[in-house]
Tab-separated table of C-alpha atoms in Angstrom:
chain	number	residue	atom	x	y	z
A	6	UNK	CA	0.000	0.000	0.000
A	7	UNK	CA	1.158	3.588	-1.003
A	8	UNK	CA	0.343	5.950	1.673
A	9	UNK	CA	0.127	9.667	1.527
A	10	UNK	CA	-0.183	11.703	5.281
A	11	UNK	CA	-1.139	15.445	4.964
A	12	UNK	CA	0.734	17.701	7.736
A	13	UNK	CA	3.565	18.750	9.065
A	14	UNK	CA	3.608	18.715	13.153
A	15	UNK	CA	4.494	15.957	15.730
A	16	UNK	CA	1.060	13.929	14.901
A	17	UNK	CA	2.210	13.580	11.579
A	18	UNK	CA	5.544	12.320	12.444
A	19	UNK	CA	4.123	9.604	15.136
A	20	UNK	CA	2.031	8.601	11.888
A	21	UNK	CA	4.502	8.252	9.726
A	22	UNK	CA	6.996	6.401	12.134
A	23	UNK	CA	4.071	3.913	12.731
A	24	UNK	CA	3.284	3.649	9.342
A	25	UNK	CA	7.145	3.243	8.278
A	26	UNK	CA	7.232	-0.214	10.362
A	27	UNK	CA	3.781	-1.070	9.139
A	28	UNK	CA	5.496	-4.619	6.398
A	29	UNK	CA	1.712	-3.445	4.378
A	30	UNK	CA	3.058	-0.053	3.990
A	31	UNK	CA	5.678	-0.232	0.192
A	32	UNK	CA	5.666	4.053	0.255
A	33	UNK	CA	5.680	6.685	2.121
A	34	UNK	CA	5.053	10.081	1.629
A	35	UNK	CA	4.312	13.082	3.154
A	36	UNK	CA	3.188	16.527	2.709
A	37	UNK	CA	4.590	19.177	3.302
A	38	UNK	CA	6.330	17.225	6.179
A	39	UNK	CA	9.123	18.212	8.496
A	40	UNK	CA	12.636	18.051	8.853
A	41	UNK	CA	12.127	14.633	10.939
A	42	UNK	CA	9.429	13.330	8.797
A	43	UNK	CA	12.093	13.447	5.886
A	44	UNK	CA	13.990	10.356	7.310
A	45	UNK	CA	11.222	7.682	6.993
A	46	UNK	CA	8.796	9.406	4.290
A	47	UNK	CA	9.015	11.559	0.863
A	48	UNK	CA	8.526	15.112	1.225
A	49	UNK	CA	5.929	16.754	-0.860
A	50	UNK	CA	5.035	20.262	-1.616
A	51	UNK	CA	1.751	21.107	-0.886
A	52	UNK	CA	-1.306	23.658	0.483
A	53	UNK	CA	-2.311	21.405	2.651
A	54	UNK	CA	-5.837	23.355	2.574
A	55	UNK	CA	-6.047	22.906	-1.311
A	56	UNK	CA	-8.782	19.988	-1.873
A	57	UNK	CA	-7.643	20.379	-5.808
A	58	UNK	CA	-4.097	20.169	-5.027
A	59	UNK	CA	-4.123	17.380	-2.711
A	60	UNK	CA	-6.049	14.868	-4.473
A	61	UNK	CA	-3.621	15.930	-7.694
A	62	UNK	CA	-0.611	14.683	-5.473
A	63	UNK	CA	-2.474	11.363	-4.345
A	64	UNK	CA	-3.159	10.525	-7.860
A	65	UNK	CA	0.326	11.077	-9.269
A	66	UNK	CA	1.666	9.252	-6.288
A	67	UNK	CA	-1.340	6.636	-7.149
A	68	UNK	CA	-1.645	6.432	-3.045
A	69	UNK	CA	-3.975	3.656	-1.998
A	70	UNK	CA	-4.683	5.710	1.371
A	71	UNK	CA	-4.490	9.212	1.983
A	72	UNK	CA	-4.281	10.409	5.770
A	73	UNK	CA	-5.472	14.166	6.693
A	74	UNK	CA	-3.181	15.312	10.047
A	75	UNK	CA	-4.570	18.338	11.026
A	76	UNK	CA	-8.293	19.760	11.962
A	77	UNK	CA	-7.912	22.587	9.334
A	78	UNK	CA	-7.392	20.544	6.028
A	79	UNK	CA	-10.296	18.608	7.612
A	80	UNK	CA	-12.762	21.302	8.229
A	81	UNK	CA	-11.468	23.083	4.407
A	82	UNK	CA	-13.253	19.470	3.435
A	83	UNK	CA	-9.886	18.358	1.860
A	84	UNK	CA	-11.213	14.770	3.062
A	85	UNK	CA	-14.272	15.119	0.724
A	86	UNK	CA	-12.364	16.336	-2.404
A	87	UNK	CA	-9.784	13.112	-2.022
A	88	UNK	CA	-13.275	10.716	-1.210
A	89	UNK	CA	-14.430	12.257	-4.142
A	90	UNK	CA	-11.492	11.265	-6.333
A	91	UNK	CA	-12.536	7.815	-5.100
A	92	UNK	CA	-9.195	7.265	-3.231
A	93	UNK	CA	-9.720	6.146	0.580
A	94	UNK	CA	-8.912	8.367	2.560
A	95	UNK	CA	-9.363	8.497	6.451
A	96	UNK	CA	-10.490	11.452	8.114
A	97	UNK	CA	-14.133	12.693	8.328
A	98	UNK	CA	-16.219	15.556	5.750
A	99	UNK	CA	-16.054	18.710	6.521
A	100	UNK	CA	-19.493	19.419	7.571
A	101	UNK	CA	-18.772	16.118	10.020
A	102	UNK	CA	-15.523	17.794	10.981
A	103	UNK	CA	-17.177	20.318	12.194
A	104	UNK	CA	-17.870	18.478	15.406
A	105	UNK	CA	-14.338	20.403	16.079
A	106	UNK	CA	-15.036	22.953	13.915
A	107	UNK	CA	-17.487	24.599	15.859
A	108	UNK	CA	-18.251	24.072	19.331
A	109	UNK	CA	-21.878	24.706	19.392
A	110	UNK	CA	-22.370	22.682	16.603
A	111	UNK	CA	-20.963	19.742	18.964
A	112	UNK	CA	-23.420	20.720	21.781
A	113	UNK	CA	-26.059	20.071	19.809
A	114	UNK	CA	-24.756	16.722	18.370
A	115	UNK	CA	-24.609	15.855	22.138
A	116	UNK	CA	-27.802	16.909	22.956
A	117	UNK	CA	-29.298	14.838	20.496
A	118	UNK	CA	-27.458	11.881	21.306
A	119	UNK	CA	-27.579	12.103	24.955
A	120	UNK	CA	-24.233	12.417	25.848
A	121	UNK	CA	-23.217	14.112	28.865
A	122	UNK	CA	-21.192	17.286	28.566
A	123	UNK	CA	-21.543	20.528	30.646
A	124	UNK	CA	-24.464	23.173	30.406
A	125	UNK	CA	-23.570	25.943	28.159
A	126	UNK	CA	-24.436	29.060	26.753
A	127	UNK	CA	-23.835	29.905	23.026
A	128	UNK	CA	-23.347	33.483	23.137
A	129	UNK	CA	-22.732	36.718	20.361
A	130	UNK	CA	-23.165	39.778	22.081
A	131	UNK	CA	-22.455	41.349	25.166
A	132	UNK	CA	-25.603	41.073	27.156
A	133	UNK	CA	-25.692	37.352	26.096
A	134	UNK	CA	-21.785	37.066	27.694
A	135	UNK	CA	-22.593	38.763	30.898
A	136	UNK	CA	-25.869	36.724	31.269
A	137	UNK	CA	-23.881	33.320	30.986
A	138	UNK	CA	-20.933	34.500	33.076
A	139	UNK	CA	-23.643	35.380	35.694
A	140	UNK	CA	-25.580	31.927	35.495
A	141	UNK	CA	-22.194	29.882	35.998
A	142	UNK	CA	-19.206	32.100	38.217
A	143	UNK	CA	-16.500	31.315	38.829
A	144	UNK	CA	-14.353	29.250	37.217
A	145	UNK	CA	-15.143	31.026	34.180
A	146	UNK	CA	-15.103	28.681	30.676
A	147	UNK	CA	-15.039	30.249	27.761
A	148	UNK	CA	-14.262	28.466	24.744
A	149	UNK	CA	-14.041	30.846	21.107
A	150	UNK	CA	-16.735	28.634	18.763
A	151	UNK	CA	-14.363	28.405	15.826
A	152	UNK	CA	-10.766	26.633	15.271
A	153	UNK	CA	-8.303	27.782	17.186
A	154	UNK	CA	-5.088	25.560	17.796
A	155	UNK	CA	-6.193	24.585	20.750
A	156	UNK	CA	-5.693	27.959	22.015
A	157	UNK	CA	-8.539	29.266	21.965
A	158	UNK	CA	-9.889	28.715	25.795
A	159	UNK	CA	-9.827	30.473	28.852
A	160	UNK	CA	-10.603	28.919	32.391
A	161	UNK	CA	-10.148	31.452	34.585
A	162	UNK	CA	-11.435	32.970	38.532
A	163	UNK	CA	-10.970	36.571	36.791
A	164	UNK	CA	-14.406	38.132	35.463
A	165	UNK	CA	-12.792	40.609	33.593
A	166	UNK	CA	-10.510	38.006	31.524
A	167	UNK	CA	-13.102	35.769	30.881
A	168	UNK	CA	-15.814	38.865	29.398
A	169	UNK	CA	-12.680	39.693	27.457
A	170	UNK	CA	-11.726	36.848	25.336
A	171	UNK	CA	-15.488	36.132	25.365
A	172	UNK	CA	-15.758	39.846	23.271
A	173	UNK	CA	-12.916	39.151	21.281
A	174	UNK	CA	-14.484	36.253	19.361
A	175	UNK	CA	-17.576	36.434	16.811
A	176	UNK	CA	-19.275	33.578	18.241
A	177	UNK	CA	-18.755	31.846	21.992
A	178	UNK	CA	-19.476	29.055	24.237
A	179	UNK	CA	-19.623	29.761	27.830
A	180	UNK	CA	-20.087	26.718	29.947
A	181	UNK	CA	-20.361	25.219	33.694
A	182	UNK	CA	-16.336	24.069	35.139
A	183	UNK	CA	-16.208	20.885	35.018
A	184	UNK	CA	-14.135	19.493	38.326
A	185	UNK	CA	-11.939	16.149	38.170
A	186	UNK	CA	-9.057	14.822	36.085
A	187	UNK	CA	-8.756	15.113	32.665
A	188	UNK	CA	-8.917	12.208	29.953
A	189	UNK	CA	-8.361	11.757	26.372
A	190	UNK	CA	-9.731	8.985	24.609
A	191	UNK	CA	-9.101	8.658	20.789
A	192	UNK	CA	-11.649	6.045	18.614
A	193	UNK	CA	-11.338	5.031	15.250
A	194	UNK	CA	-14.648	5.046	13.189
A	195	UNK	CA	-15.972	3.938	10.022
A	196	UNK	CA	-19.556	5.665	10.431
A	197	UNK	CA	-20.809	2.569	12.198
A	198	UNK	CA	-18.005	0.702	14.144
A	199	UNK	CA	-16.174	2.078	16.834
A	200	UNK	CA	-12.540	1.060	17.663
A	201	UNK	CA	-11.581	2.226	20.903
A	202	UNK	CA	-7.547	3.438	21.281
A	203	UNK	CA	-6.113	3.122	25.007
A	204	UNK	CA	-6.357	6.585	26.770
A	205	UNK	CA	-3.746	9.111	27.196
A	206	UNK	CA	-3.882	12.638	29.426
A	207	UNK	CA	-2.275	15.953	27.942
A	208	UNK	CA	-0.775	18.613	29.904
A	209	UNK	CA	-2.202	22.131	28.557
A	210	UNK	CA	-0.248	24.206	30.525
A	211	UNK	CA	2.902	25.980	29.623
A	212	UNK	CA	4.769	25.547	32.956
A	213	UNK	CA	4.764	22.755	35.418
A	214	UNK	CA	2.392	22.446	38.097
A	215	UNK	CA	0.058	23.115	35.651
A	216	UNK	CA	0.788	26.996	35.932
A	217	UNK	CA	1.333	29.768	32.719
A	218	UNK	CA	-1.483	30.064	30.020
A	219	UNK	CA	-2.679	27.105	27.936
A	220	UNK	CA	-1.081	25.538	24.728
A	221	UNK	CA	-1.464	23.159	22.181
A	222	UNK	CA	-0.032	20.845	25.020
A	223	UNK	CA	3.658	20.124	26.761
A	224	UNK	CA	3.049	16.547	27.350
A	225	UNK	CA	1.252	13.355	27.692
A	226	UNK	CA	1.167	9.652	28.533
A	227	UNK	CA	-0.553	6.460	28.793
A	228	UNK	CA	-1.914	4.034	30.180
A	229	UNK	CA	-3.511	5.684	32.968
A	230	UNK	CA	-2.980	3.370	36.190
A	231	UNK	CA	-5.404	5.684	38.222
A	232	UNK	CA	-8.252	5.122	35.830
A	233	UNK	CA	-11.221	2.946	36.369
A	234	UNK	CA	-10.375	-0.159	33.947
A	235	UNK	CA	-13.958	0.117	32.902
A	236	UNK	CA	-13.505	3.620	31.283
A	237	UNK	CA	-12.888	2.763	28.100
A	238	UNK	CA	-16.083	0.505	27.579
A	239	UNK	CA	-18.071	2.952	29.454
A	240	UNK	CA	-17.279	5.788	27.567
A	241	UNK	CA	-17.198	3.570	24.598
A	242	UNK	CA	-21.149	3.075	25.358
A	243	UNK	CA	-22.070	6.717	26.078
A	244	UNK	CA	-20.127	8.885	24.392
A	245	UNK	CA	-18.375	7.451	21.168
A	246	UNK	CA	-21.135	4.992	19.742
A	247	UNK	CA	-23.767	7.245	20.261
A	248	UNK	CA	-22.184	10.282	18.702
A	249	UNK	CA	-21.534	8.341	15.774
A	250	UNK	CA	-25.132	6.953	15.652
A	251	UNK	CA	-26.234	10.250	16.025
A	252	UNK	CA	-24.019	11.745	13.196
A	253	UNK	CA	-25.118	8.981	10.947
A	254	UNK	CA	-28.775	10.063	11.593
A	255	UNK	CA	-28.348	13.485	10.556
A	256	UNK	CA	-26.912	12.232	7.153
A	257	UNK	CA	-23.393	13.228	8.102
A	258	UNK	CA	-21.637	10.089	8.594
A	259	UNK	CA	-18.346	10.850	11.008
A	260	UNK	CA	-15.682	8.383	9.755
A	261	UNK	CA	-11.911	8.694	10.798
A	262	UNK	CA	-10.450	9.753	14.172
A	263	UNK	CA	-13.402	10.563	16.982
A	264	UNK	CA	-11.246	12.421	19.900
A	265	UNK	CA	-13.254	12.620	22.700
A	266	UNK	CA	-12.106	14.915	25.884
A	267	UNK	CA	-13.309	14.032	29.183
A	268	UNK	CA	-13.658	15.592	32.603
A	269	UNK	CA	-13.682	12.247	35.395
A	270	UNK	CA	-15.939	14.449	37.570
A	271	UNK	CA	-17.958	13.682	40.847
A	272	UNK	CA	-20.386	13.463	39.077
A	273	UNK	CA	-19.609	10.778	36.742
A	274	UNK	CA	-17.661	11.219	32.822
A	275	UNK	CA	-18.490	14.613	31.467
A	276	UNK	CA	-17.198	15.642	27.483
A	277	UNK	CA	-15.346	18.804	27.396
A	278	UNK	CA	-15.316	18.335	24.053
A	279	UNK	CA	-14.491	16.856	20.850
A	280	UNK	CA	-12.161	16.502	17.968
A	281	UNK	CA	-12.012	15.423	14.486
A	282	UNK	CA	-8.707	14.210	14.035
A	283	UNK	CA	-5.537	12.827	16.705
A	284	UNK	CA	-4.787	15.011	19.461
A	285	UNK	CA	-1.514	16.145	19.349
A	286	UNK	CA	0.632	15.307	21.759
A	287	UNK	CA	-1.653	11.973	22.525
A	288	UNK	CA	-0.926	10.031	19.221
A	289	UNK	CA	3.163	10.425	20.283
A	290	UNK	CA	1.853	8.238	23.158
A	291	UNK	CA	-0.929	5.672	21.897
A	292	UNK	CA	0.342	4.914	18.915
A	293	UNK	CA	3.795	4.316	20.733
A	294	UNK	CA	2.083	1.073	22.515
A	295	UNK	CA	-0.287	0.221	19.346
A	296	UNK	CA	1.425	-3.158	18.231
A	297	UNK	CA	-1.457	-3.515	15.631
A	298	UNK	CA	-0.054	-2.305	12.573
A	299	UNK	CA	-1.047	0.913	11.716
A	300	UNK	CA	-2.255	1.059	8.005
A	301	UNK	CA	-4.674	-1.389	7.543
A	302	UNK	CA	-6.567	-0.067	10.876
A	303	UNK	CA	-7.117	3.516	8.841
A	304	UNK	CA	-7.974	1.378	5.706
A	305	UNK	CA	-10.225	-0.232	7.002
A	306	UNK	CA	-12.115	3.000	8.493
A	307	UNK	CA	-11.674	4.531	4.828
A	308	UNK	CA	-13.009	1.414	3.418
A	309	UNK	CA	-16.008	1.354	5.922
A	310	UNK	CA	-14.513	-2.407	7.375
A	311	UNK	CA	-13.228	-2.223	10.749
A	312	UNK	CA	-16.522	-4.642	11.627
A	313	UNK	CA	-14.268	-7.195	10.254
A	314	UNK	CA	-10.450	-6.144	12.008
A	315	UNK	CA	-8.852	-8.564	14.654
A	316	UNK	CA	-8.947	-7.053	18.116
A	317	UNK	CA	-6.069	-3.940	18.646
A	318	UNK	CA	-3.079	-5.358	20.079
A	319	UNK	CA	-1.310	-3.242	22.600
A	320	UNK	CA	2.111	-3.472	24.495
A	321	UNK	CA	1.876	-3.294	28.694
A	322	UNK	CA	4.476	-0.695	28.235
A	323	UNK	CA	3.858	3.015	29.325
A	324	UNK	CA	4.886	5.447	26.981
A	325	UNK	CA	5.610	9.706	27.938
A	326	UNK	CA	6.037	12.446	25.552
A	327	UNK	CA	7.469	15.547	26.878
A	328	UNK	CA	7.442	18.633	23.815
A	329	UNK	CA	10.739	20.790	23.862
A	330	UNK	CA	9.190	24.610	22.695
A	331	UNK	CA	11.317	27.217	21.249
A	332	UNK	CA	11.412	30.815	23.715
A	333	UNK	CA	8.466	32.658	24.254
A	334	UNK	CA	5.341	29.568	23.232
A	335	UNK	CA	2.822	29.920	23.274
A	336	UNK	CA	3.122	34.042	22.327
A	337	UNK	CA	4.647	34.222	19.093
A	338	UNK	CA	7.776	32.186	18.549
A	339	UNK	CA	11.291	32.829	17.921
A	340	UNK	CA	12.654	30.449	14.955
A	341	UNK	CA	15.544	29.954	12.857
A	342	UNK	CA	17.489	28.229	16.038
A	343	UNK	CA	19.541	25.097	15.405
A	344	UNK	CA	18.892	22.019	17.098
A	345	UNK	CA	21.672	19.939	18.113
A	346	UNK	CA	21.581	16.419	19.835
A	347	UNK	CA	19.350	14.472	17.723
A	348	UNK	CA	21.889	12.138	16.601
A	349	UNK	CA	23.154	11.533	20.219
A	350	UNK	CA	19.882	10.416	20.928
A	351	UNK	CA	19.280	8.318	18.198
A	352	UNK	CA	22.849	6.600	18.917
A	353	UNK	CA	22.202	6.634	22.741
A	354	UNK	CA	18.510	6.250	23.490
A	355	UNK	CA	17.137	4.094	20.455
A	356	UNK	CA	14.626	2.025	20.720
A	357	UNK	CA	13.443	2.717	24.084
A	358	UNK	CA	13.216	6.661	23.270
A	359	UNK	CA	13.348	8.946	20.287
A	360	UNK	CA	12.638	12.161	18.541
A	361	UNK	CA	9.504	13.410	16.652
A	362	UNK	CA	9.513	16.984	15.052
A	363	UNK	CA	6.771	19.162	15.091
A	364	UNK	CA	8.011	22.725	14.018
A	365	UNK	CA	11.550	21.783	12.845
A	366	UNK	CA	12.574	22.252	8.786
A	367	UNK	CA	16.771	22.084	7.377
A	368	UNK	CA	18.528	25.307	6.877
A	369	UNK	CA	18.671	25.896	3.122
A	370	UNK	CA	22.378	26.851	3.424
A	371	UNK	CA	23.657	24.780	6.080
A	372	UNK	CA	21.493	21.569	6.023
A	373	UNK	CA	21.233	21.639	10.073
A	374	UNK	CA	18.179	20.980	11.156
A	375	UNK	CA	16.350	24.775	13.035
A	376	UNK	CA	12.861	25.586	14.812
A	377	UNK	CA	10.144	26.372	12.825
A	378	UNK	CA	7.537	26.293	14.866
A	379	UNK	CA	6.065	26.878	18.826
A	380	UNK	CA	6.284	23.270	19.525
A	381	UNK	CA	9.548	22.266	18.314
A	382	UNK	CA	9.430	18.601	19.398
A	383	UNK	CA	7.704	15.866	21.307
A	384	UNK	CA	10.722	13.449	23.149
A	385	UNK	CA	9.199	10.095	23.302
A	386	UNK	CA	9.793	7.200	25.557
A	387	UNK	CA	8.847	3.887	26.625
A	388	UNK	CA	9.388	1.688	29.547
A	389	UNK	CA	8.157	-1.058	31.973
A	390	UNK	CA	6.278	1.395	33.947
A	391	UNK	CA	5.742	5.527	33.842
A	392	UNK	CA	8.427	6.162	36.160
A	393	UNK	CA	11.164	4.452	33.453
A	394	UNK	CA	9.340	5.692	30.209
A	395	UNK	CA	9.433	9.451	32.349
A	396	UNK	CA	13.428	8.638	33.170
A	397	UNK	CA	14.194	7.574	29.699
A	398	UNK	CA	11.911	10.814	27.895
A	399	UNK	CA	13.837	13.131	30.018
A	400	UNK	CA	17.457	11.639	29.746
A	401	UNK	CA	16.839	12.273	25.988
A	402	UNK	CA	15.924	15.820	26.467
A	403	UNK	CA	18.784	16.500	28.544
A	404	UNK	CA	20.356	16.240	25.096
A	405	UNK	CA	19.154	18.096	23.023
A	406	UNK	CA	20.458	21.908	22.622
A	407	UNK	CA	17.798	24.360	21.395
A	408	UNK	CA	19.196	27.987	22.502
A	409	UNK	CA	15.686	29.361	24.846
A	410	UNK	CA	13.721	26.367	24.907
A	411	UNK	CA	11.299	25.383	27.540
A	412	UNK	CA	9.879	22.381	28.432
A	413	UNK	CA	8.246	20.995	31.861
A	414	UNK	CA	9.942	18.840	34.019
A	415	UNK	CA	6.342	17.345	35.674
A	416	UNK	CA	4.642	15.212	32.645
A	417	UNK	CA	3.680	11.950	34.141
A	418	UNK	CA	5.412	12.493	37.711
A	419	UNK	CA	2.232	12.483	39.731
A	420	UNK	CA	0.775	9.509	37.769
A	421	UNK	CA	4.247	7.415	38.207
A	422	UNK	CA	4.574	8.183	41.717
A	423	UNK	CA	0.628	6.836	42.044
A	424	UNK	CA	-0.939	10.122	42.788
C-alpha cells in the first residue's frame, strides 16, 4: 500500500513512524512534512488546505490511502475532495468535521445523542456574555466557537478576563467548570463501528504544576494506572457509539479519528469536548504502545470495514512524551534556532526513546536541522512502567540543545509516583 499523510507537526511524524514499520506499507510520503518526517517518508510540496491540489498529489503518487493530520485541512473538506477522487482516505467531511469545527455545533450533536457534557451558553453579544458569566461564576469557561489551535480557551477565577476573550471572538461558548481529572480517549470510526484506542492525558499548561497560560499541550502519557479499567467501555457506550449513531442520523456520517475529551468528575464522565482528528501530543503516546499495525486499521475506516479487524493489540508498556518549545510559546515564537543532539539520541537512546519533530525544517544553506515552529518537538519514551518511560523521555531531552527552549519537568510524575 502507497500511503500519503497530509501535515507537518508531531502527529504527523508519530504517523509516519508507525506507518514506516507497518510490512503493508511499500511508500511513504508526506506533505509538506518536516525536517524529521524526511527520514522515513518523501517530502511533498503542498497547500495542505487545497482539496484540488491534494487529491492531484495522491493521484500522481497513485496512493492507496491518503491520511489528513490536522483539523484545518479537515474542516477546508480536503477529506471530501480526495473521497471524491474515489481514493480512501481516512479522516471525516467537513461538515462532520465540524464536530471540532465549531463548538456549538458539537453541543447540539450531544444533545441529540444524549451524551453528557456541561451546560452551556452559546453566546454573540455582550448582554448574552454577561448573562452566561452570571448563570455559571467562577471558574469562568469560555471556549471561542471556531478553530483555534487549541488555544482558543480560557478557564479562569478573573471576570474581567473571561468577558474579554469572550468579546474578542464572533461567536462563543460559555459553559459550567467541570471538576476532576482530565482524559483523552481517541476512537477510530468507520460511520458505524467504533474502535476504541487506550487513553492518554495531555498537559495544557505551559509551565509545570500546571501553571502559565494554555497551549497546544507540553506533554502526555498512557496508560492511565489511576483510571477505572472500565472507562474505556463505558465511555465507549455513552459517548463514542452514540455520537456516531447520532451523526449517521443526521446524514453526516463521522468516519476517521473521533477524539473525545473528558472531565472524570464527581459526578460521573463529562465531554469537554471533541475533535475530528488525533490530538496532538496523545498520538506520540498511543500509537507508541499500538502493536497492531497501523495502516490497515485507517484502511479499514476509509473502506467502511473495521466490523471485520482482529482485536487492537497493545504493548503493557507506558509510553511519555514531553514537547521541547522554542522561547516565548505559546506568544509568538522565535525560529531559525539550530537544534543539536538528535543524533546523540538516536545513537544513545534508540529504541526505548526517540525524537519526533513538530516545528523543525533544514537550513537551506547549512542543512542543520532549526525551529520552525512553537512546539519544536515531542521526546518520546517507553518503559516497563511511567516512572522508566518518564526517566528515559527526560534523559533524551537532557540532550538536546535548542538555545531558549522550555519544556516541563512534571509530565507523568504524579501519575508514576501513584498520585
Amino acid at each position: 500500500m502507497k500511503v500519503l499523510v497530509i501535515g507537518s507537526g508531531a502527529r504527523e511524524h508519530a504517523l509516519c513512524r508507525s506507518m514506516s514499520l507497518d510490512p503493508d506499507v511499500t511508500a511513504l510520503h508526506c506533505a509538506p512534512g518536516n525536517a524529521g518526517i524526511a527520514e522515513v517518508a518523501e517530502l511533498h510540496a503542498v497547500d495542505a488546505l487545497d482539496g484540488a491540489a491534494v487529491t492531484a498529489l495522491a493521484q500522481e503518487l497513485e496512493a492507496g490511502l491518503v491520511v489528513v493530520g490536522p483539523e484545518a485541512p479537515l474542516v477546508a473538506g480536503v477529506a471530501d475532495a480526495v473521497r471524491a477522487a474515489g481514493i480512501p482516505v481516512f479522516g471525516p467531511s467537513g461538515e462532520a468535521a465540524q464536530l471540532e469545527g465549531s463548538k456549538a455545533f458539537a453541543k447540539d450533536v450531544m444533545a441529540g445523542a444524549g451524551v453528557p457534557t456541561a451546560r452551556s451558553y452559546v453566546c454573540t453579544n455582550a448582554a448574552e456574555i454577561d448573562a452566561a458569566l452570571d448563570a455559571f461564576g467562577a471558574p469562568y469557561v469560555v471556549k471561542d466557537d471556531g478553530l483555534a489551535a487549541g488555544k482558543g480557551v480560557v478557564v479562569t477565577e478573573d471576570i474581567e478576563e473571561a468577558r474579554a476573550h469572550a468579546k474578542a471572538c464572533e461567536r462563543v461558548v460559555i459553559e459550567e467548570f467541570l471538576d476532576g481529572p482530565e482524559v483523552s480517549l481517541f476512537a477510530i470510526t468507520d460511520g458505524t463501528t467504533v474502535v476504541p484506542l487506550q487513553p492518554a492525558q495531555d498537559f495544557k499548561r505551559a509551565l509545570d504544576d500546571d501553571e502559565g497560560p494554555n497551549t497546544g499541550g507540553m506533554g502526555a502519557y498512557s496508560p492511565l494506572p489511576w483510571a477505572d479499567p472500565k472507562l474505556v467501555g463505558e465511555v465507549l457506550d455513552t459517548v463514542l457509539q452514540p455520537t456516531v449513531d447520532e451523526m449517521a442520523r443526521r446524514g453526516t456520517p463521522f468516519s476517521g479519528l473521533l477524539y473525545a475529551g473528558l472531565a472524570i468528575t464527581s459526578r460521573g464522565v463529562r465531554v469537554i469536548e471533541f475533535n475530528a482528528r488525533f490530538g496532538d501530543p496523545e498520538t506520540q503516546v498511543v500509537l507508541a504502545r499500538l502493536r497492531t499495525p497501523l495502516a490497515g486499521v485507517l484502511l479499514a475506516s476509509a473502506n467502511g470495514t473495521l466490523a471485520d479487524l482482529e482485536p487492537l493489540r497493545w504493548s503493557e508498556d507506558a509510553a511519555v512524551t514531553v514537547v521541547v518549545a522554542s522561547h516565548n510559546y505559546p506568544g509568538t515564537p522565535r525560529t531559525g534556532d539550530p537544534i543539536t543532539g538528535l543524533d546523540e539520541v538516536t545513537a544513545q537512546d534508540a529504541p526505548n526513546a526517540y525524537v519526533l519533530h513538530a516545528g523543525t525544517k533544514r537550513d537551506g544553506e547549512s542543512g542543520a536541522v532549526v525551529s520552525a515552529g512553537g512546539r519544536v518537538l515531542s521526546v518520546t519514551a517507553v518503559g516497563g512502567d511511567l516512572t522508566q518511560a518518564r526517566e528515559r523521555a527526560y534523559a533524551a531531552v537532557d540532550r538536546i540543545g535548542l538555545d531558549g527552549s522550555q519544556h516541563r519537568t512534571d509530565i507523568a510524575a504524579k501519575a508514576a509516583s501513584g498520585h
